[in-house]
CSV table of C-alpha atoms in Angstrom, one decimal:
chain,number,residue,atom,x,y,z
A,1,MET,CA,-22.5,-3.2,15.9
A,2,ALA,CA,-23.0,-3.3,12.4
A,3,GLU,CA,-21.3,-5.7,9.7
A,4,ALA,CA,-19.2,-3.9,7.3
A,5,LEU,CA,-19.4,-5.8,4.0
A,6,ILE,CA,-17.0,-5.8,1.1
A,7,ILE,CA,-19.0,-5.6,-2.3
A,8,ASP,CA,-16.4,-5.4,-4.4
A,9,ALA,CA,-12.9,-4.5,-5.4
A,10,CYS,CA,-11.0,-3.6,-8.0
A,11,ARG,CA,-7.4,-1.7,-9.4
A,12,THR,CA,-6.1,-0.5,-12.0
A,13,PRO,CA,-2.2,-2.6,-13.3
A,14,ARG,CA,0.1,-0.5,-12.3
A,15,GLY,CA,2.1,1.8,-14.6
A,16,ILE,CA,5.8,2.5,-14.1
A,17,GLY,CA,6.3,6.0,-12.5
A,18,LYS,CA,8.8,8.0,-14.6
A,19,GLN,CA,7.2,10.9,-16.6
A,20,GLY,CA,7.5,10.2,-19.7
A,21,LYS,CA,8.2,6.3,-19.8
A,22,GLY,CA,5.4,5.0,-17.7
A,23,ALA,CA,1.9,3.5,-20.0
A,24,LEU,CA,0.1,6.2,-17.2
A,25,SER,CA,2.2,8.8,-16.4
A,26,HIS,CA,0.6,11.5,-19.1
A,27,LEU,CA,-2.8,11.3,-17.1
A,28,HIS,CA,-4.3,13.4,-14.9
A,29,PRO,CA,-4.5,11.7,-11.0
A,30,GLN,CA,-8.0,12.3,-11.4
A,31,HIS,CA,-8.6,10.0,-14.5
A,32,LEU,CA,-7.0,6.8,-13.1
A,33,GLY,CA,-9.0,7.3,-9.5
A,34,SER,CA,-12.6,7.8,-12.1
A,35,THR,CA,-11.4,4.5,-13.8
A,36,VAL,CA,-11.7,2.0,-10.7
A,37,LEU,CA,-14.7,4.2,-9.3
A,38,LYS,CA,-16.7,4.2,-12.9
A,39,ALA,CA,-15.5,0.4,-12.9
A,40,LEU,CA,-16.9,-0.2,-9.5
A,41,GLN,CA,-20.4,1.2,-10.5
A,42,GLU,CA,-20.4,-0.6,-13.6
A,43,ARG,CA,-20.0,-3.6,-12.2
A,44,ASN,CA,-22.2,-3.3,-9.2
A,45,GLY,CA,-25.2,-0.7,-10.7
A,46,PHE,CA,-25.6,0.9,-7.5
A,47,ASP,CA,-27.4,4.6,-7.7
A,48,THR,CA,-24.3,6.9,-7.1
A,49,ALA,CA,-26.3,9.2,-5.1
A,50,GLU,CA,-27.0,6.9,-2.2
A,51,VAL,CA,-23.3,6.6,-1.5
A,52,ASP,CA,-22.8,8.7,1.8
A,53,ASP,CA,-18.7,9.4,1.1
A,54,VAL,CA,-15.8,8.6,-1.2
A,55,ILE,CA,-13.0,8.3,1.2
A,56,TRP,CA,-9.5,8.3,-0.3
A,57,GLY,CA,-6.0,8.0,0.6
A,58,THR,CA,-3.1,9.6,-1.5
A,59,SER,CA,0.2,10.7,0.8
A,60,ALA,CA,1.5,13.4,-2.2
A,61,GLN,CA,-1.1,16.2,-1.9
A,62,VAL,CA,0.0,18.5,-4.4
A,63,GLN,CA,-0.3,19.6,-8.1
A,64,GLY,CA,-2.8,17.5,-9.7
A,65,GLN,CA,-2.9,14.9,-6.7
A,66,SER,CA,-4.3,18.7,-4.1
A,67,GLY,CA,-7.4,19.1,-4.0
A,68,ASP,CA,-9.5,16.5,-2.1
A,69,LEU,CA,-8.5,13.9,-5.2
A,70,GLY,CA,-11.6,11.6,-4.4
A,71,ARG,CA,-13.7,14.2,-4.1
A,72,MET,CA,-12.4,15.3,-7.6
A,73,SER,CA,-12.3,11.9,-8.8
A,74,ALA,CA,-15.9,10.7,-8.6
A,75,LEU,CA,-17.1,14.4,-10.0
A,76,ASP,CA,-14.7,13.1,-12.8
A,77,ALA,CA,-16.2,9.4,-13.5
A,78,GLY,CA,-19.8,10.9,-13.6
A,79,TYR,CA,-20.9,10.3,-10.0
A,80,ASP,CA,-24.3,12.3,-9.0
A,81,VAL,CA,-22.9,15.7,-7.0
A,82,LYS,CA,-24.4,14.3,-3.9
A,83,ALA,CA,-21.6,11.5,-3.3
A,84,SER,CA,-19.1,13.6,-1.1
A,85,GLY,CA,-15.3,12.7,-1.2
A,86,VAL,CA,-12.3,12.9,0.9
A,87,THR,CA,-8.9,13.1,0.9
A,88,LEU,CA,-6.5,11.9,3.8
A,89,ASP,CA,-2.8,11.0,3.8
A,90,ARG,CA,-1.0,8.7,6.2
A,91,PHE,CA,1.5,8.2,3.9
A,92,CYS,CA,2.3,4.3,2.9
A,93,GLY,CA,-0.6,3.2,4.9
A,94,SER,CA,-3.5,5.8,3.6
A,95,GLY,CA,-5.1,2.7,1.3
A,96,ILE,CA,-5.6,0.8,4.3
A,97,THR,CA,-6.5,3.3,6.6
A,98,ALA,CA,-9.3,4.6,3.9
A,99,THR,CA,-10.9,1.3,4.1
A,100,ASN,CA,-10.6,1.0,7.5
A,101,PHE,CA,-12.3,4.7,7.9
A,102,ALA,CA,-15.5,3.4,5.3
A,103,ALA,CA,-15.6,-0.1,7.4
A,104,ASN,CA,-15.9,2.1,11.1
A,105,ALA,CA,-18.4,4.3,9.4
A,106,VAL,CA,-20.4,1.4,8.6
A,107,MET,CA,-19.9,-0.7,11.3
A,108,ALA,CA,-21.0,2.0,13.7
A,109,GLY,CA,-24.4,2.9,12.1
A,110,MET,CA,-23.3,6.0,10.3
A,111,GLU,CA,-23.3,5.5,6.8
A,112,ASP,CA,-24.9,2.8,4.3
A,113,LEU,CA,-22.9,2.7,1.2
A,114,VAL,CA,-19.1,4.1,1.3
A,115,ILE,CA,-16.1,3.5,-1.4
A,116,ALA,CA,-12.8,3.7,-0.1
A,117,GLY,CA,-9.4,3.7,-2.3
A,118,GLY,CA,-6.6,5.6,-3.6
A,119,THR,CA,-4.9,7.0,-6.0
A,120,GLU,CA,-0.7,7.9,-6.2
A,121,MET,CA,1.3,8.7,-9.3
A,122,MET,CA,4.6,8.3,-8.4
A,123,SER,CA,5.6,9.8,-12.2
A,124,MET,CA,4.3,13.1,-10.9
A,125,PRO,CA,6.5,15.6,-10.3
A,126,LYS,CA,6.7,16.0,-6.0
A,127,LYS,CA,7.4,20.3,-5.9
A,128,GLY,CA,7.0,20.9,-2.9
A,129,LEU,CA,6.8,18.2,-0.9
A,130,TYR,CA,9.1,18.2,2.5
A,131,PRO,CA,11.2,15.1,4.1
A,132,ILE,CA,9.3,13.6,6.5
A,133,GLY,CA,8.9,15.3,9.7
A,134,GLY,CA,8.0,18.5,7.1
A,135,ASN,CA,11.7,20.0,8.0
A,136,ASN,CA,11.0,20.7,11.5
A,137,PRO,CA,14.1,21.5,13.7
A,138,HIS,CA,12.1,21.2,16.9
A,139,LEU,CA,10.1,17.9,15.7
A,140,GLU,CA,13.7,16.8,14.3
A,141,GLU,CA,15.2,16.8,17.8
A,142,LEU,CA,12.5,14.9,19.7
A,143,HIS,CA,12.2,12.5,16.7
A,144,PRO,CA,15.0,12.3,14.3
A,145,GLN,CA,13.3,10.9,11.0
A,146,PRO,CA,15.4,10.2,8.3
A,147,HIS,CA,14.5,8.6,4.6
A,148,GLN,CA,12.5,5.3,4.3
A,149,GLY,CA,15.3,3.3,3.0
A,150,VAL,CA,18.3,4.8,4.9
A,151,CYS,CA,15.7,3.4,7.5
A,152,ALA,CA,15.2,-0.4,6.1
A,153,ASP,CA,19.4,-0.5,5.7
A,154,ALA,CA,19.2,0.2,9.6
A,155,ILE,CA,17.0,-1.9,10.7
A,156,ALA,CA,17.9,-4.8,8.9
A,157,THR,CA,22.0,-4.1,10.4
A,158,LEU,CA,20.5,-4.1,13.9
A,159,GLU,CA,18.1,-7.0,13.0
A,160,GLY,CA,22.2,-8.6,11.6
A,161,ILE,CA,19.6,-9.6,8.6
A,162,PRO,CA,22.0,-10.2,5.2
A,163,ARG,CA,21.6,-8.7,1.6
A,164,GLU,CA,21.4,-12.4,0.6
A,165,ALA,CA,18.4,-13.3,2.1
A,166,LEU,CA,17.1,-10.0,1.2
A,167,ASP,CA,18.1,-10.6,-2.5
A,168,ALA,CA,16.5,-14.2,-2.1
A,169,HIS,CA,13.6,-12.8,-0.8
A,170,ALA,CA,12.9,-10.1,-3.7
A,171,ALA,CA,13.6,-13.3,-6.3
A,172,GLU,CA,11.2,-15.1,-4.9
A,173,SER,CA,8.6,-11.8,-5.1
A,174,GLN,CA,9.4,-11.8,-8.7
A,175,ALA,CA,8.8,-15.4,-9.3
A,176,ARG,CA,5.3,-15.6,-7.5
A,177,ALA,CA,4.4,-12.2,-9.2
A,178,ASP,CA,5.0,-14.0,-12.5
A,179,ARG,CA,3.7,-17.0,-11.5
A,180,ALA,CA,0.1,-15.3,-10.4
A,181,ILE,CA,-0.3,-13.4,-13.4
A,182,LYS,CA,0.7,-16.2,-15.8
A,183,GLU,CA,-2.2,-18.3,-14.1
A,184,GLY,CA,-4.8,-14.7,-14.0
A,185,ARG,CA,-4.9,-14.4,-10.2
A,186,PHE,CA,-5.3,-10.7,-10.5
A,187,ASP,CA,-7.8,-10.9,-13.6
A,188,ARG,CA,-10.8,-10.1,-11.1
A,189,SER,CA,-10.0,-7.1,-10.0
A,190,LEU,CA,-7.9,-5.9,-13.0
A,191,ILE,CA,-10.0,-2.9,-15.1
A,192,PRO,CA,-8.0,-1.9,-18.3
A,193,VAL,CA,-6.9,2.4,-18.0
A,194,TYR,CA,-8.5,4.6,-21.2
A,195,ASN,CA,-7.2,7.3,-22.8
A,196,LEU,CA,-9.7,10.2,-23.2
A,197,ASP,CA,-9.8,9.4,-26.6
A,198,GLY,CA,-10.9,5.5,-25.6
A,199,SER,CA,-7.6,4.4,-26.8
A,200,LEU,CA,-5.8,2.2,-24.4
A,201,ALA,CA,-3.4,3.3,-22.2
A,202,LEU,CA,-2.5,-0.2,-20.0
A,203,ASP,CA,-3.9,-3.5,-19.8
A,204,HIS,CA,-1.5,-5.1,-17.4
A,205,GLU,CA,1.5,-5.2,-14.8
A,206,GLU,CA,4.3,-2.4,-16.8
A,207,PHE,CA,6.6,-3.2,-13.9
A,208,PRO,CA,7.5,-6.9,-13.0
A,209,ARG,CA,11.0,-8.3,-14.2
A,210,PRO,CA,10.2,-12.2,-14.7
A,211,GLY,CA,13.3,-13.6,-15.0
A,212,THR,CA,14.9,-12.4,-12.0
A,213,THR,CA,17.2,-13.8,-10.1
A,214,ALA,CA,19.0,-13.7,-6.4
A,215,GLU,CA,22.6,-13.9,-8.4
A,216,LYS,CA,21.3,-10.6,-10.7
A,217,LEU,CA,20.5,-8.4,-7.2
A,218,ALA,CA,23.8,-9.4,-6.3
A,219,SER,CA,25.5,-7.8,-8.7
A,220,LEU,CA,23.2,-4.3,-8.2
A,221,SER,CA,24.6,-1.2,-6.5
A,222,PRO,CA,23.0,-0.1,-2.5
A,223,SER,CA,20.5,2.4,-3.4
A,224,PHE,CA,20.8,4.5,-0.1
A,225,GLU,CA,24.2,4.8,1.0
A,226,GLN,CA,24.7,8.6,-0.7
A,227,VAL,CA,21.4,9.1,0.1
A,228,ALA,CA,22.1,8.7,3.7
A,229,ASP,CA,24.4,11.7,3.5
A,230,TYR,CA,22.0,14.2,1.9
A,231,ARG,CA,21.3,17.3,3.2
A,232,HIS,CA,17.8,19.2,2.8
A,233,ASP,CA,19.7,22.8,3.4
A,234,ASP,CA,22.2,24.4,5.4
A,235,ASP,CA,20.7,23.8,8.7
A,236,SER,CA,19.3,20.0,8.5
A,237,SER,CA,21.3,16.5,9.5
A,238,THR,CA,21.5,14.6,7.0
A,239,PHE,CA,19.8,11.3,7.1
A,240,ARG,CA,22.6,9.3,8.6
A,241,GLU,CA,23.2,11.9,11.5
A,242,ARG,CA,19.4,11.6,12.3
A,243,VAL,CA,19.8,7.9,12.9
A,244,ALA,CA,23.0,8.3,14.5
A,245,ALA,CA,21.1,10.9,17.1
A,246,LYS,CA,18.7,8.0,18.3
A,247,PHE,CA,21.5,4.9,17.5
A,248,PRO,CA,25.1,6.4,18.2
A,249,ASP,CA,27.1,3.4,17.9
A,250,LEU,CA,25.5,1.6,14.5
A,251,GLN,CA,27.2,1.7,11.8
A,252,ILE,CA,24.9,1.2,8.8
A,253,GLU,CA,25.4,-1.2,6.8
A,254,HIS,CA,23.7,-0.4,3.0
A,255,VAL,CA,21.4,-3.4,1.4
A,256,HIS,CA,18.7,-2.1,-0.1
A,257,HIS,CA,18.8,-1.8,-4.2
A,258,ALA,CA,16.4,-1.1,-6.5
A,259,GLY,CA,15.9,-5.0,-6.9
A,260,ASN,CA,14.3,-5.1,-3.2
A,261,SER,CA,12.9,-1.9,-2.7
A,262,SER,CA,9.4,-1.6,-3.5
A,263,GLY,CA,8.7,-0.7,-7.7
A,264,VAL,CA,8.1,3.5,-8.3
A,265,VAL,CA,4.6,2.8,-10.1
A,266,ASP,CA,1.4,5.2,-10.8
A,267,GLY,CA,-2.2,3.2,-10.1
A,268,SER,CA,-5.2,3.1,-8.2
A,269,ALA,CA,-7.8,1.2,-6.3
A,270,ALA,CA,-11.6,1.2,-4.9
A,271,ILE,CA,-13.4,-0.7,-2.6
A,272,LEU,CA,-17.1,-0.9,-2.1
A,273,LEU,CA,-18.4,-1.0,1.2
A,274,ALA,CA,-21.8,-1.5,2.3
A,275,SER,CA,-24.5,-2.0,5.7
A,276,GLU,CA,-26.3,-5.4,5.7
A,277,SER,CA,-29.6,-3.7,5.5
A,278,TYR,CA,-28.7,-1.6,2.0
A,279,ALA,CA,-26.8,-4.7,0.5
A,280,SER,CA,-29.8,-6.4,1.0
A,281,ALA,CA,-32.2,-4.2,0.2
A,282,ASN,CA,-30.1,-3.4,-3.1
A,283,GLY,CA,-29.2,-6.4,-4.1
A,284,LEU,CA,-25.3,-6.1,-3.8
A,285,LYS,CA,-24.2,-10.0,-3.1
A,286,PRO,CA,-21.2,-9.4,-0.5
A,287,ARG,CA,-17.5,-10.6,-1.3
A,288,GLY,CA,-17.0,-10.5,2.1
A,289,ARG,CA,-16.5,-8.6,5.6
A,290,ILE,CA,-14.7,-6.4,7.6
A,291,VAL,CA,-13.5,-8.6,11.0
A,292,ALA,CA,-11.5,-5.9,12.5
A,293,THR,CA,-9.2,-3.0,11.7
A,294,ALA,CA,-6.5,-1.2,14.2
A,295,ASN,CA,-3.7,1.3,13.8
A,296,MET,CA,0.1,1.5,16.2
A,297,GLY,CA,2.6,3.9,16.0
A,298,ASP,CA,6.5,2.6,16.5
A,299,ASN,CA,9.6,4.2,16.8
A,300,PRO,CA,9.8,7.3,13.6
A,301,THR,CA,13.7,7.2,13.8
A,302,LEU,CA,13.4,3.8,12.4
A,303,MET,CA,10.2,4.3,10.7
A,304,LEU,CA,9.3,0.7,8.9
A,305,ASN,CA,9.1,-1.4,12.3
A,306,ALA,CA,5.4,-0.7,13.3
A,307,PRO,CA,3.5,-3.9,11.4
A,308,VAL,CA,4.0,-6.9,13.8
A,309,PRO,CA,2.3,-4.6,16.9
A,310,ALA,CA,0.0,-3.6,14.2
A,311,ALA,CA,-0.7,-6.8,13.6
A,312,LYS,CA,-1.1,-8.9,17.4
A,313,LYS,CA,-3.2,-5.2,18.1
A,314,VAL,CA,-6.1,-6.5,15.2
A,315,LEU,CA,-5.7,-9.9,15.6
A,316,ALA,CA,-6.6,-9.7,18.7
A,317,ARG,CA,-9.4,-7.3,18.3
A,318,ALA,CA,-10.5,-9.9,15.8
A,319,GLY,CA,-10.4,-12.6,18.4
A,320,LEU,CA,-8.1,-14.4,15.7
A,321,THR,CA,-4.3,-16.1,16.6
A,322,ILE,CA,-2.0,-16.0,13.8
A,323,ASP,CA,-3.2,-19.9,12.8
A,324,ASP,CA,-6.7,-18.5,11.9
A,325,ILE,CA,-5.7,-16.5,9.1
A,326,ASP,CA,-5.1,-18.0,5.6
A,327,ILE,CA,-3.4,-15.4,3.9
A,328,PHE,CA,-1.3,-12.5,4.7
A,329,GLU,CA,0.2,-9.7,3.3
A,330,ILE,CA,2.7,-7.3,4.4
A,331,ASN,CA,3.9,-4.8,1.6
A,332,GLU,CA,7.0,-4.9,0.8
A,333,ALA,CA,8.1,-1.3,1.1
A,334,PHE,CA,12.2,-2.7,1.3
A,335,ALA,CA,13.0,-6.3,1.5
A,336,VAL,CA,13.8,-5.8,5.4
A,337,VAL,CA,10.3,-5.5,6.3
A,338,SER,CA,8.8,-8.3,4.9
A,339,GLU,CA,11.3,-10.3,5.7
A,340,LYS,CA,11.3,-9.0,9.6
A,341,PHE,CA,7.6,-9.2,9.6
A,342,GLN,CA,7.5,-12.9,8.6
A,343,ARG,CA,10.7,-14.0,10.9
A,344,ASP,CA,9.0,-12.3,14.1
A,345,LEU,CA,5.8,-13.8,14.0
A,346,GLU,CA,7.2,-16.9,13.3
A,347,LEU,CA,5.2,-17.6,9.8
A,348,ASP,CA,4.4,-20.3,6.9
A,349,ARG,CA,6.1,-18.5,4.3
A,350,THR,CA,4.0,-20.6,1.6
A,351,LYS,CA,0.6,-17.8,3.3
A,352,VAL,CA,2.7,-14.3,3.2
A,353,ASN,CA,2.0,-12.2,-0.2
A,354,VAL,CA,1.6,-15.5,-2.0
A,355,ASN,CA,0.9,-13.2,-5.5
A,356,GLY,CA,4.5,-11.4,-4.9
A,357,GLY,CA,4.5,-7.9,-3.6
A,358,ALA,CA,5.2,-4.7,-4.4
A,359,MET,CA,8.9,-5.5,-4.7
A,360,ALA,CA,7.8,-6.9,-8.2
A,361,LEU,CA,4.7,-5.2,-8.8
A,362,GLY,CA,5.7,-1.7,-7.4
A,363,HIS,CA,4.0,0.4,-4.5
A,364,PRO,CA,1.7,3.5,-5.5
A,365,ILE,CA,2.2,5.2,-1.8
A,366,GLY,CA,-1.7,6.1,-1.7
A,367,ALA,CA,-3.3,3.4,-3.3
A,368,THR,CA,-1.5,0.1,-2.4
A,369,GLY,CA,-2.8,-0.7,1.0
A,370,ALA,CA,-6.3,-1.0,-1.5
A,371,ILE,CA,-4.7,-2.9,-4.0
A,372,LEU,CA,-3.8,-5.5,-1.2
A,373,ILE,CA,-7.3,-5.7,0.8
A,374,GLY,CA,-8.4,-6.9,-3.5
A,375,THR,CA,-5.7,-9.2,-3.8
A,376,VAL,CA,-6.5,-10.7,-0.1
A,377,LEU,CA,-10.2,-10.9,-0.9
A,378,ASP,CA,-9.4,-12.4,-4.8
A,379,GLU,CA,-7.3,-15.0,-3.2
A,380,LEU,CA,-9.7,-15.7,-0.4
A,381,GLU,CA,-11.7,-16.6,-3.8
A,382,ARG,CA,-8.9,-18.6,-5.3
A,383,SER,CA,-7.5,-21.3,-2.4
A,384,GLY,CA,-10.9,-21.3,-0.4
A,385,GLY,CA,-9.6,-19.9,2.4
A,386,ARG,CA,-11.4,-17.7,4.9
A,387,TYR,CA,-9.7,-14.8,6.6
A,388,GLY,CA,-6.8,-12.7,5.5
A,389,LEU,CA,-4.6,-10.4,7.5
A,390,ILE,CA,-3.2,-6.6,5.6
A,391,THR,CA,-1.1,-4.1,7.1
A,392,MET,CA,1.5,-2.4,6.2
A,393,CYS,CA,4.9,-0.3,7.3
A,394,ALA,CA,3.7,4.3,7.1
A,395,GLY,CA,5.9,7.0,7.2
A,396,GLY,CA,6.7,8.3,10.8
A,397,GLY,CA,6.8,5.1,12.3
A,398,MET,CA,2.7,3.9,11.6
A,399,ALA,CA,1.6,1.2,10.8
A,400,PRO,CA,-2.4,0.3,9.8
A,401,ALA,CA,-3.8,-3.4,10.1
A,402,ILE,CA,-7.2,-4.7,8.9
A,403,VAL,CA,-8.8,-8.4,9.0
A,404,ILE,CA,-11.1,-9.7,6.4
A,405,GLU,CA,-12.9,-12.4,6.0
A,406,LYS,CA,-14.6,-14.2,2.9
A,407,LEU,CA,-18.1,-15.1,2.2
């Protein structure tokens, strides 16, 4: 099997995802995508006419994010029209999946130069989106799927993980992100975003709240208690009722809030992959390689529990063990996801989300997976590690996973 080499990775800063408040919220989603695509080409000097495909992750494919955002972003970036593009949706896992698909194409020998990545403008109005499950009564009867925040609370209740532990985890994420920013650990990948008139839109992370403590987080009210009783229409069940359909005796304790859940942000990221033969012939120096990829499904009603089995599956495919991995990134969709991941796999916490996670930095849904892969590559280079594992929960009860090696 051919090798899929990681030539480079870059991303935008994450802007607050509220219309009229975030520094990126006035821009078109294609502009964010074209920003990172332009940067990849400028940094590496490849011929865009030779890009076999641009594989892009975007979850909310409505309005400005509709119509194949990957292809349109490449055109907006000035890429040659020969560089095709496709856009996919695996909810939060879209960015990892885009990278996995790109790597698989190179490893299969079908393509030589591929760009993977994603964009999500969470500030964009989401008119036309249904709840997860598409408001399909038949599917709801088979697999009732609640709101993700309600799932997080349900899992914390089932696992007996108290709010105090989740708040402590969130505070640590903020502290690690603050340290990483101050030490310039994100600088290699971070690409400033400029307005069309050339003025600066954003050149730094906009979401973090340095100085956050567990004591401050303890004062916040739970976010999903009222959400649990939301009814999409007169015929649909509430999210609480959907959980009860599969777990009738569970009395959900609501423990997640804005401070221990992922931040709502705008952002984009891109990763340049190439075959060994193409990289050698065109003077592209690889920074890493893809070791293995995997996907895993789990209970759709709890929705967020697939990262642990996904990690086990991708490790088996890579022929590695937990002890071989130097850096883990598990997306902090909610504190319970990353907390349970570390507990279940009995991980050394100094190796997990070492530069903070989505609770501190934000989670631009379709872009996050690509952001995390670049973050791990940067950290392996900084720390001298060799292997990194990245995974994340996704709607519908799924998790993609990937193992990379620094070269």
